[in-house]
Short mmCIF file of C-alpha atoms in Angstrom, two decimals:
data_model
loop_
_atom_site.label_atom_id
_atom_site.label_comp_id
_atom_site.label_asym_id
_atom_site.label_seq_id
_atom_site.Cartn_x
_atom_site.Cartn_y
_atom_site.Cartn_z
CA UNK A 1 -36.05 -6.26 5.65
CA UNK A 2 -32.10 -8.08 6.49
CA UNK A 3 -30.78 -5.08 6.69
CA UNK A 4 -33.39 -4.25 10.03
CA UNK A 5 -32.61 -7.78 11.21
CA UNK A 6 -28.82 -7.31 11.44
CA UNK A 7 -28.85 -4.17 13.22
CA UNK A 8 -31.77 -4.58 15.22
CA UNK A 9 -28.95 -7.61 16.05
CA UNK A 10 -25.85 -5.42 16.18
CA UNK A 11 -27.92 -3.47 18.67
CA UNK A 12 -28.12 -5.78 21.37
CA UNK A 13 -24.41 -7.08 20.50
CA UNK A 14 -23.96 -3.42 21.50
CA UNK A 15 -25.50 -3.29 24.58
CA UNK A 16 -24.32 -6.26 25.81
CA UNK A 17 -20.45 -5.08 25.42
CA UNK A 18 -21.87 -1.89 27.25
CA UNK A 19 -22.47 -4.36 29.75
CA UNK A 20 -18.90 -5.69 30.17
CA UNK A 21 -17.02 -2.41 29.32
CA UNK A 22 -19.07 0.96 29.63
CA UNK A 23 -18.64 3.51 27.14
CA UNK A 24 -17.18 6.21 29.34
CA UNK A 25 -14.61 3.00 30.67
CA UNK A 26 -14.12 2.56 26.47
CA UNK A 27 -14.25 6.31 25.75
CA UNK A 28 -10.92 6.45 28.05
CA UNK A 29 -8.37 3.79 27.41
CA UNK A 30 -9.62 5.23 23.41
CA UNK A 31 -8.67 9.41 24.23
CA UNK A 32 -5.25 8.18 26.02
CA UNK A 33 -3.43 6.70 23.67
CA UNK A 34 -2.10 8.98 20.63
CA UNK A 35 -3.30 7.83 16.51
CA UNK A 36 0.25 8.27 14.43
CA UNK A 37 -1.50 8.15 11.61
CA UNK A 38 -4.92 9.83 11.21
CA UNK A 39 -6.83 9.92 8.64
CA UNK A 40 -4.57 7.84 5.83
CA UNK A 41 -7.63 5.95 5.13
CA UNK A 42 -7.92 8.80 2.68
CA UNK A 43 -4.64 9.61 2.49
CA UNK A 44 -3.93 6.11 0.76
CA UNK A 45 -7.69 6.63 -1.32
CA UNK A 46 -6.40 9.96 -2.65
CA UNK A 47 -4.04 8.29 -5.52
CA UNK A 48 -4.21 9.16 -9.28
CA UNK A 49 -5.69 6.00 -9.96
CA UNK A 50 -7.92 4.00 -8.83
CA UNK A 51 -7.37 2.27 -5.21
CA UNK A 52 -8.35 -1.48 -3.98
CA UNK A 53 -10.33 -2.33 -1.33
CA UNK A 54 -9.88 -5.39 -0.65
CA UNK A 55 -11.74 -7.16 1.87
CA UNK A 56 -11.72 -10.04 4.58
CA UNK A 57 -15.21 -11.52 4.63
CA UNK A 58 -15.91 -15.16 5.70
CA UNK A 59 -19.45 -15.41 4.73
CA UNK A 60 -22.37 -13.28 3.53
CA UNK A 61 -25.74 -13.84 4.62
CA UNK A 62 -26.68 -13.76 -0.12
CA UNK A 63 -23.83 -15.71 -0.49
CA UNK A 64 -23.43 -18.57 2.61
CA UNK A 65 -20.09 -19.25 3.79
CA UNK A 66 -16.97 -18.34 1.38
CA UNK A 67 -14.36 -19.70 2.93
CA UNK A 68 -14.83 -22.78 5.00
CA UNK A 69 -11.34 -22.88 6.94
CA UNK A 70 -10.65 -18.94 6.61
CA UNK A 71 -6.60 -18.37 7.18
CA UNK A 72 -7.99 -14.04 7.11
CA UNK A 73 -4.44 -12.92 8.15
CA UNK A 74 -2.41 -14.49 5.88
CA UNK A 75 -5.54 -13.28 3.38
CA UNK A 76 -4.58 -9.47 4.40
CA UNK A 77 -0.80 -9.43 3.90
CA UNK A 78 -1.52 -11.21 0.58
CA UNK A 79 -4.25 -8.60 -0.30
CA UNK A 80 -1.21 -6.26 1.17
CA UNK A 81 1.91 -7.36 -1.24
CA UNK A 82 -0.31 -7.36 -4.17
CA UNK A 83 -1.39 -4.15 -4.15
CA UNK A 84 -4.22 -3.01 -1.27
CA UNK A 85 -4.53 -0.12 -0.30
CA UNK A 86 -6.43 -0.76 2.69
CA UNK A 87 -8.37 -3.55 4.38
CA UNK A 88 -12.21 -3.82 5.10
CA UNK A 89 -12.60 -6.42 7.98
CA UNK A 90 -16.20 -7.49 9.00
CA UNK A 91 -17.09 -8.26 12.71
CA UNK A 92 -20.81 -8.89 12.42
CA UNK A 93 -20.55 -12.43 13.91
CA UNK A 94 -24.25 -13.53 13.29
CA UNK A 95 -25.08 -13.25 9.68
CA UNK A 96 -20.96 -12.72 8.14
CA UNK A 97 -19.09 -14.80 10.89
CA UNK A 98 -17.15 -11.92 11.44
CA UNK A 99 -14.75 -11.43 14.95
CA UNK A 100 -13.82 -8.08 16.11
CA UNK A 101 -10.62 -10.66 16.98
CA UNK A 102 -9.61 -10.90 12.96
CA UNK A 103 -9.85 -6.61 12.77
CA UNK A 104 -7.69 -6.03 16.30
CA UNK A 105 -5.02 -8.64 14.60
CA UNK A 106 -5.02 -7.84 10.89
CA UNK A 107 -4.39 -3.99 11.46
CA UNK A 108 -1.81 -5.08 14.03
CA UNK A 109 -0.57 -7.38 10.85
CA UNK A 110 -0.33 -4.52 7.91
CA UNK A 111 0.68 -1.72 7.12
CA UNK A 112 -1.66 -0.34 5.43
CA UNK A 113 -5.37 1.19 6.66
CA UNK A 114 -8.17 -0.57 8.08
CA UNK A 115 -11.57 -0.24 7.14
CA UNK A 116 -14.28 -1.93 10.11
CA UNK A 117 -16.92 -2.76 8.08
CA UNK A 118 -19.57 -3.46 10.42
CA UNK A 119 -23.36 -2.04 10.51
CA UNK A 120 -22.44 0.89 13.47
CA UNK A 121 -25.66 1.78 15.08
CA UNK A 122 -24.34 3.40 18.66
CA UNK A 123 -20.42 5.53 19.52
CA UNK A 124 -19.83 2.86 21.30
CA UNK A 125 -19.34 1.00 18.01
CA UNK A 126 -16.70 3.50 16.70
CA UNK A 127 -14.71 3.97 20.38
CA UNK A 128 -14.09 -0.30 19.82
CA UNK A 129 -12.82 0.65 15.35
CA UNK A 130 -10.56 2.97 17.29
CA UNK A 131 -9.22 0.29 20.41
CA UNK A 132 -9.09 -2.63 17.86
CA UNK A 133 -6.53 -0.79 15.09
CA UNK A 134 -9.18 0.71 12.75
CA UNK A 135 -8.32 3.96 10.05
CA UNK A 136 -11.92 3.85 9.25
CA UNK A 137 -15.12 2.88 10.08
CA UNK A 138 -18.71 2.31 8.11
CA UNK A 139 -22.07 4.50 8.03
CA UNK A 140 -24.86 3.05 6.39
CA UNK A 141 -27.27 6.40 5.39
CA UNK A 142 -29.47 3.31 5.66
CA UNK A 143 -29.64 2.72 8.46
CA UNK A 144 -28.52 6.42 10.34
CA UNK A 145 -30.86 9.64 10.99
CA UNK A 146 -28.80 12.47 9.52
CA UNK A 147 -28.41 13.53 12.54
CA UNK A 148 -27.31 10.69 13.48
CA UNK A 149 -24.37 10.39 10.73
CA UNK A 150 -23.61 14.40 11.58
CA UNK A 151 -22.15 13.44 15.36
CA UNK A 152 -20.87 9.86 14.02
CA UNK A 153 -18.81 11.08 11.58
CA UNK A 154 -17.65 14.37 13.76
CA UNK A 155 -16.12 11.58 16.92
CA UNK A 156 -14.99 9.55 14.35
CA UNK A 157 -13.48 12.77 13.70
CA UNK A 158 -11.54 13.55 16.78
CA UNK A 159 -10.60 10.15 16.93
CA UNK A 160 -8.68 10.52 13.79
CA UNK A 161 -10.89 8.08 12.25
CA UNK A 162 -12.22 8.30 8.38
CA UNK A 163 -16.16 7.57 8.10
CA UNK A 164 -16.61 5.28 4.66
CA UNK A 165 -20.23 6.60 3.59
CA UNK A 166 -22.65 4.55 2.07
CA UNK A 167 -25.30 5.06 0.13
CA UNK A 168 -27.44 3.16 -2.37
CA UNK A 169 -30.14 5.45 -4.21
CA UNK A 170 -30.11 9.83 -4.78
CA UNK A 171 -31.52 10.45 -1.55
CA UNK A 172 -28.64 8.79 0.00
CA UNK A 173 -26.01 10.04 -0.94
CA UNK A 174 -27.40 13.32 -0.27
CA UNK A 175 -27.74 12.98 2.64
CA UNK A 176 -24.21 11.57 2.82
CA UNK A 177 -23.22 14.85 1.38
CA UNK A 178 -25.31 16.72 4.84
CA UNK A 179 -23.81 14.72 6.48
CA UNK A 180 -20.06 16.44 5.89
CA UNK A 181 -18.97 13.01 4.26
CA UNK A 182 -15.90 12.79 2.52
CA UNK A 183 -15.72 9.73 1.70
CA UNK A 184 -18.83 8.14 1.10
CA UNK A 185 -19.51 4.56 -1.20
CA UNK A 186 -21.51 3.65 -3.33
CA UNK A 187 -23.12 -0.05 -2.65
CA UNK A 188 -23.76 -1.92 -6.15
CA UNK A 189 -25.92 -4.39 -3.90
CA UNK A 190 -29.27 -3.63 -2.47
CA UNK A 191 -28.70 -3.97 1.09
CA UNK A 192 -32.89 -4.46 1.44
CA UNK A 193 -32.65 -7.84 -1.49
CA UNK A 194 -29.16 -8.25 -2.02
CA UNK A 195 -29.88 -7.60 -6.32
CA UNK A 196 -26.61 -6.39 -7.14
CA UNK A 197 -26.29 -3.84 -10.67
CA UNK A 198 -22.85 -2.72 -11.19
CA UNK A 199 -23.66 0.62 -12.73
CA UNK A 200 -25.56 1.86 -10.05
CA UNK A 201 -22.14 3.78 -9.06
CA UNK A 202 -21.70 5.31 -12.34
CA UNK A 203 -24.93 6.73 -12.22
CA UNK A 204 -24.68 8.41 -9.25
CA UNK A 205 -21.12 9.52 -10.10
CA UNK A 206 -21.97 12.60 -10.89
CA UNK A 207 -23.90 13.69 -7.88
CA UNK A 208 -20.62 13.53 -5.59
CA UNK A 209 -18.06 16.61 -5.61
CA UNK A 210 -14.28 15.87 -6.68
CA UNK A 211 -12.71 16.63 -3.90
CA UNK A 212 -14.52 14.13 -1.82
CA UNK A 213 -13.95 9.51 -2.70
CA UNK A 214 -15.67 8.67 -4.19
CA UNK A 215 -15.80 4.40 -3.88
CA UNK A 216 -17.85 1.85 -5.82
CA UNK A 217 -19.05 -1.27 -3.47
CA UNK A 218 -19.88 -4.56 -4.33
CA UNK A 219 -20.50 -6.58 -7.49
CA UNK A 220 -17.07 -6.07 -8.88
CA UNK A 221 -15.67 -8.50 -10.23
CA UNK A 222 -13.59 -8.39 -14.34
CA UNK A 223 -11.14 -6.28 -15.56
CA UNK A 224 -14.60 -4.62 -18.13
CA UNK A 225 -15.86 -2.83 -14.70
CA UNK A 226 -12.41 -0.77 -13.30
CA UNK A 227 -12.14 -0.07 -16.71
CA UNK A 228 -14.89 1.86 -16.60
CA UNK A 229 -14.58 2.72 -13.13
CA UNK A 230 -11.70 4.58 -14.15
CA UNK A 231 -13.41 5.99 -17.09
CA UNK A 232 -16.50 7.90 -14.70
CA UNK A 233 -13.84 8.84 -12.39
CA UNK A 234 -13.98 6.65 -8.89
CA UNK A 235 -11.22 6.26 -6.80
CA UNK A 236 -11.64 3.15 -5.18
CA UNK A 237 -13.21 -0.24 -5.52
CA UNK A 238 -14.51 -2.35 -2.56
CA UNK A 239 -13.82 -6.09 -3.55
CA UNK A 240 -14.92 -9.27 -1.69
CA UNK A 241 -16.08 -11.92 -3.06
CA UNK A 242 -14.02 -12.13 -5.98
CA UNK A 243 -10.57 -11.86 -3.91
CA UNK A 244 -12.03 -14.46 -1.49
CA UNK A 245 -12.31 -17.16 -3.92
CA UNK A 246 -8.94 -16.48 -5.36
CA UNK A 247 -6.13 -18.18 -4.64
CA UNK A 248 -3.27 -16.37 -5.75
CA UNK A 249 -4.58 -12.46 -4.59
CA UNK A 250 -1.50 -10.81 -6.68
CA UNK A 251 -2.49 -12.54 -9.63
CA UNK A 252 -5.82 -11.43 -9.11
CA UNK A 253 -5.51 -8.35 -8.34
CA UNK A 254 -3.47 -7.66 -10.97
CA UNK A 255 -6.04 -8.91 -13.67
CA UNK A 256 -8.08 -6.44 -12.27
CA UNK A 257 -5.60 -3.40 -12.03
CA UNK A 258 -4.53 -4.03 -15.04
CA UNK A 259 -0.45 -5.35 -16.76
CA UNK A 260 2.15 -2.61 -15.77
CA UNK A 261 5.25 -2.60 -16.90
CA UNK A 262 7.66 -4.33 -15.36
CA UNK A 263 11.00 -2.27 -13.76
CA UNK A 264 14.11 -2.84 -14.12
CA UNK A 265 15.21 -4.25 -10.37
CA UNK A 266 18.55 -3.89 -8.14
CA UNK A 267 18.71 -5.35 -4.79
CA UNK A 268 21.94 -3.42 -3.41
CA UNK A 269 23.98 -4.82 -0.18
CA UNK A 270 25.65 -8.13 -1.72
CA UNK A 271 28.34 -8.60 0.50
CA UNK A 272 28.18 -13.01 0.11
CA UNK A 273 29.54 -15.35 -2.15
CA UNK A 274 25.52 -17.17 -1.60
CA UNK A 275 24.15 -13.59 -2.41
CA UNK A 276 25.52 -14.24 -6.32
CA UNK A 277 23.58 -17.72 -5.86
CA UNK A 278 21.13 -16.46 -5.00
CA UNK A 279 20.94 -13.44 -8.04
CA UNK A 280 21.86 -15.89 -10.24
CA UNK A 281 18.18 -17.90 -9.80
CA UNK A 282 16.07 -15.26 -9.91
CA UNK A 283 18.42 -12.96 -12.06
CA UNK A 284 17.44 -9.18 -11.04
CA UNK A 285 19.87 -6.77 -14.03
CA UNK A 286 21.53 -4.65 -11.10
CA UNK A 287 23.52 -5.95 -8.32
CA UNK A 288 24.97 -3.42 -5.74
CA UNK A 289 27.93 -3.00 -4.06
CA UNK A 290 28.71 -0.60 -1.64
CA UNK A 291 32.12 1.74 -1.20
CA UNK A 292 31.06 3.57 1.71
CA UNK A 293 30.56 3.66 5.67
CA UNK A 294 27.72 1.41 6.32
CA UNK A 295 27.30 -2.32 7.72
CA UNK A 296 27.25 -3.47 4.36
CA UNK A 297 30.49 -2.11 3.45
CA UNK A 298 32.86 -4.46 1.47
CA UNK A 299 36.43 -5.07 -0.10
CA UNK A 300 37.53 -4.75 -3.32
CA UNK A 301 38.46 -7.59 -3.38
CA UNK A 302 36.03 -9.96 -2.29
CA UNK A 303 33.46 -7.84 -4.84
CA UNK A 304 35.80 -9.33 -7.26
CA UNK A 305 35.03 -12.02 -6.29
CA UNK A 306 31.41 -12.28 -5.57
CA UNK A 307 31.42 -10.97 -9.15
CA UNK A 308 32.43 -13.74 -11.20
CA UNK A 309 30.42 -15.31 -9.65
CA UNK A 310 27.61 -13.52 -10.36
CA UNK A 311 25.63 -14.33 -14.28
CA UNK A 312 26.60 -12.11 -17.22
CA UNK A 313 23.28 -10.91 -17.65
CA UNK A 314 23.32 -9.32 -14.09
CA UNK A 315 25.07 -5.91 -14.25
CA UNK A 316 27.38 -4.40 -10.62
CA UNK A 317 26.28 -1.32 -9.93
CA UNK A 318 29.08 0.29 -7.15
CA UNK A 319 27.83 2.25 -4.40
CA UNK A 320 29.92 5.07 -3.29
CA UNK A 321 29.44 8.57 -0.89
CA UNK A 322 30.87 11.52 -0.58
CA UNK A 323 34.22 9.58 -2.12
CA UNK A 324 37.45 11.30 -4.07
CA UNK A 325 36.85 10.64 -7.79
CA UNK A 326 39.70 8.89 -8.40
CA UNK A 327 38.93 6.13 -6.32
CA UNK A 328 36.13 5.93 -7.94
CA UNK A 329 37.20 5.58 -11.07
CA UNK A 330 40.10 3.12 -9.12
CA UNK A 331 37.47 0.36 -8.60
CA UNK A 332 34.98 1.72 -11.41
CA UNK A 333 38.02 -0.04 -13.57
CA UNK A 334 38.98 -3.10 -11.73
CA UNK A 335 36.00 -3.95 -11.13
CA UNK A 336 34.53 -3.46 -14.77
CA UNK A 337 31.12 -1.94 -13.99
CA UNK A 338 28.33 -0.83 -15.40
CA UNK A 339 27.21 2.22 -13.39
CA UNK A 340 28.35 4.18 -10.54
CA UNK A 341 25.75 5.34 -7.79
CA UNK A 342 26.60 8.65 -5.54
CA UNK A 343 25.27 8.56 -2.36
CA UNK A 344 26.29 11.83 -0.90
CA UNK A 345 26.76 15.34 -2.11
CA UNK A 346 28.08 14.59 -5.06
CA UNK A 347 27.79 18.32 -7.57
CA UNK A 348 26.51 17.98 -11.53
CA UNK A 349 30.32 18.95 -11.62
CA UNK A 350 30.95 15.87 -10.42
CA UNK A 351 29.04 13.66 -11.45
CA UNK A 352 30.41 14.91 -15.11
CA UNK A 353 33.75 14.03 -14.23
CA UNK A 354 33.32 10.31 -13.17
CA UNK A 355 31.15 9.68 -16.06
CA UNK A 356 34.07 11.14 -18.32
CA UNK A 357 37.20 9.30 -16.66
CA UNK A 358 34.91 6.05 -15.67
CA UNK A 359 32.96 5.50 -18.68
CA UNK A 360 29.25 4.03 -16.40
CA UNK A 361 27.14 5.69 -16.02
CA UNK A 362 26.40 7.75 -13.18
CA UNK A 363 23.49 7.16 -11.25
CA UNK A 364 22.58 10.22 -8.91
CA UNK A 365 20.96 8.57 -5.28
CA UNK A 366 18.18 12.02 -3.72
CA UNK A 367 17.17 11.39 -0.14
CA UNK A 368 13.83 13.02 -0.21
CA UNK A 369 12.54 15.19 1.98
CA UNK A 370 9.93 17.33 -0.30
CA UNK A 371 9.44 17.74 -4.01
CA UNK A 372 12.12 20.82 -3.41
CA UNK A 373 15.38 17.90 -3.78
CA UNK A 374 13.35 16.63 -7.09
CA UNK A 375 13.11 20.22 -8.60
CA UNK A 376 16.78 20.12 -7.83
CA UNK A 377 17.53 17.39 -9.58
CA UNK A 378 15.14 17.47 -12.37
CA UNK A 379 17.88 18.47 -15.38
CA UNK A 380 20.45 16.29 -13.60
CA UNK A 381 23.18 15.46 -16.55
CA UNK A 382 22.98 11.40 -14.52
CA UNK A 383 21.85 8.82 -16.87
CA UNK A 384 19.81 7.93 -13.63
CA UNK A 385 17.91 9.14 -10.63
CA UNK A 386 17.58 6.97 -8.10
CA UNK A 387 14.72 8.30 -4.98
CA UNK A 388 16.33 7.87 -1.44
CA UNK A 389 14.02 7.42 1.95
CA UNK A 390 15.79 11.54 3.42
CA UNK A 391 17.80 10.78 7.18
CA UNK A 392 20.37 13.76 8.72
CA UNK A 393 22.36 10.11 9.90
CA UNK A 394 22.26 7.47 6.94
CA UNK A 395 23.45 7.96 3.53
CA UNK A 396 21.29 5.16 2.26
CA UNK A 397 19.53 2.07 3.62
CA UNK A 398 17.15 3.10 5.97
CA UNK A 399 14.46 0.73 5.26
CA UNK A 400 11.86 3.78 5.65
CA UNK A 401 9.81 4.67 2.93
CA UNK A 402 8.85 8.59 1.64
CA UNK A 403 5.71 10.20 0.35
CA UNK A 404 6.04 8.43 -3.30
CA UNK A 405 3.39 11.19 -4.49
CA UNK A 406 5.56 13.67 -4.26
CA UNK A 407 7.52 11.92 -7.18
CA UNK A 408 3.52 11.59 -9.41
CA UNK A 409 4.53 14.00 -12.68
CA UNK A 410 8.48 13.85 -13.37
CA UNK A 411 8.96 13.22 -16.69
CA UNK A 412 12.54 11.23 -16.18
CA UNK A 413 12.59 7.84 -15.90
CA UNK A 414 13.59 7.39 -12.04
CA UNK A 415 14.35 4.51 -9.75
CA UNK A 416 12.86 4.07 -6.52
CA UNK A 417 14.31 3.16 -3.38
CA UNK A 418 13.52 3.41 0.52
CA UNK A 419 11.84 1.13 2.51
CA UNK A 420 10.81 -1.66 -0.36
CA UNK A 421 9.75 -5.02 0.66
CA UNK A 422 7.44 -7.74 -0.15
CA UNK A 423 4.47 -6.01 0.78
CA UNK A 424 4.34 -3.26 -0.64
CA UNK A 425 5.99 -3.40 -3.67
CA UNK A 426 3.04 -3.56 -5.71
CA UNK A 427 1.60 -0.30 -4.70
CA UNK A 428 5.08 1.25 -5.22
CA UNK A 429 5.67 0.24 -8.73
CA UNK A 430 1.69 1.11 -9.58
CA UNK A 431 1.88 4.37 -7.58
CA UNK A 432 4.99 6.32 -9.49
CA UNK A 433 5.94 3.88 -12.59
CA UNK A 434 9.73 4.14 -12.01
CA UNK A 435 11.70 2.86 -14.22
CA UNK A 436 13.30 0.87 -11.56
CA UNK A 437 13.35 0.10 -8.07
CA UNK A 438 16.31 -0.61 -5.92
CA UNK A 439 16.01 -3.17 -2.94
CA UNK A 440 18.06 -3.53 -0.24
CA UNK A 441 16.99 -4.23 4.16
CA UNK A 442 13.48 -5.64 2.59
CA UNK A 443 15.50 -8.27 1.05
CA UNK A 444 17.41 -8.78 4.87
CA UNK A 445 16.95 -10.63 8.19
CA UNK A 446 19.28 -9.45 10.39
CA UNK A 447 21.17 -7.82 7.45
CA UNK A 448 21.75 -10.51 5.62
CA UNK A 449 20.22 -11.47 2.17
CA UNK A 450 17.67 -13.93 2.35
CA UNK A 451 16.83 -15.91 -0.62
CA UNK A 452 13.26 -15.78 0.32
CA UNK A 453 12.27 -13.09 0.72
CA UNK A 454 14.25 -12.26 -3.18
CA UNK A 455 12.43 -14.70 -4.57
CA UNK A 456 9.29 -13.67 -2.76
CA UNK A 457 9.96 -10.43 -4.15
CA UNK A 458 10.82 -11.38 -7.66
CA UNK A 459 7.85 -13.26 -7.90
CA UNK A 460 6.16 -10.76 -6.89
CA UNK A 461 6.90 -8.10 -9.34
CA UNK A 462 6.87 -10.12 -12.63
CA UNK A 463 3.08 -11.99 -11.88
CA UNK A 464 2.37 -7.92 -13.40
CA UNK A 465 2.97 -8.07 -16.52
#
């Protein structure tokens, strides 16, 4: 049986690794380092909608070589830009032509968690995975006894790594549950003969409690397959060959996921005439001028010159922080702003006064620490709420994102801001369905708006339709 053959080869590989670096040595090395994002794999899969784990795989025993050129780093980055929740990386070298180096480099290149996809038969491999930068390891029920599963899970728990415990039939699902698995994947491919039946995971879904993350693995090829998984309360799909063979990862994942409503797009912190030329090419909905203490602060005269150069189809937003209402209104009239964005400690009374005096729409920026910050402003008279990352020292422009999950269930439209860039914009849009997105530092190089970054972000967003 091919699975046992792979396991035998893996044991030989592990024994060679132990000679080069003994278990106690690798243990000490791993334990000397702090895991700054423990169990991130489980966190990203605990969303309201189905998540995607996208696989980086050069070859497989059933399909042979899938990618001859195999630009593995670019593939992983493309997956992240396409909205993957996590990346799975094959490290088994003989049958799948994988490598530990692929995992190490990919884990350093992406912000989403990485699953080490290998045939774990020794605790040594769990310490290896932690050292390589993995956020999760694969434990296959068909290879391991219940005692081994429990021991390996506890070892991974100690290191802050998640375990994807893989089953293929009802007996193995029971085994995974008995081992205390928090994430169970049902493989639609029978590893004994490599036959595939996507309904295999659906048939076994009822055996796994709702508080345990359930993943469907292998053989998922169509949007209809994904919808079938959604309807059966599957939290994630692990997809390999279908995506590996696609030249456009964003387009292919959009085909599988389903189109989403495209948000309005604002690029904030416009400071140069050249910025207007860039925006005119890509046609976002809004351009933002910052009239507050910031490295992107702009004078009224320069803003007027830039606005003359901007296409009429692009609305302008003036950003203010704790400014005197009259000064805000004067600038709004002088620039004929479309929107006033208040990014400080302004009150409801300030909002009403500025709206009435300026005749502009008013957006109120809310810096989010927790859900209480959202509740406080839920019924604001502002035309739009903009949610940004909280920072004690900066009113905005931190380049950092916050936990978007606190926005789920918010009934009124909102703009999402804070750390948005090409690598996370799709996850943000799919995750919380914002009315609009506000991009600042994520479209810059060394504090200056970058044409290539702006074009890439707009291209990615428009592929979601």
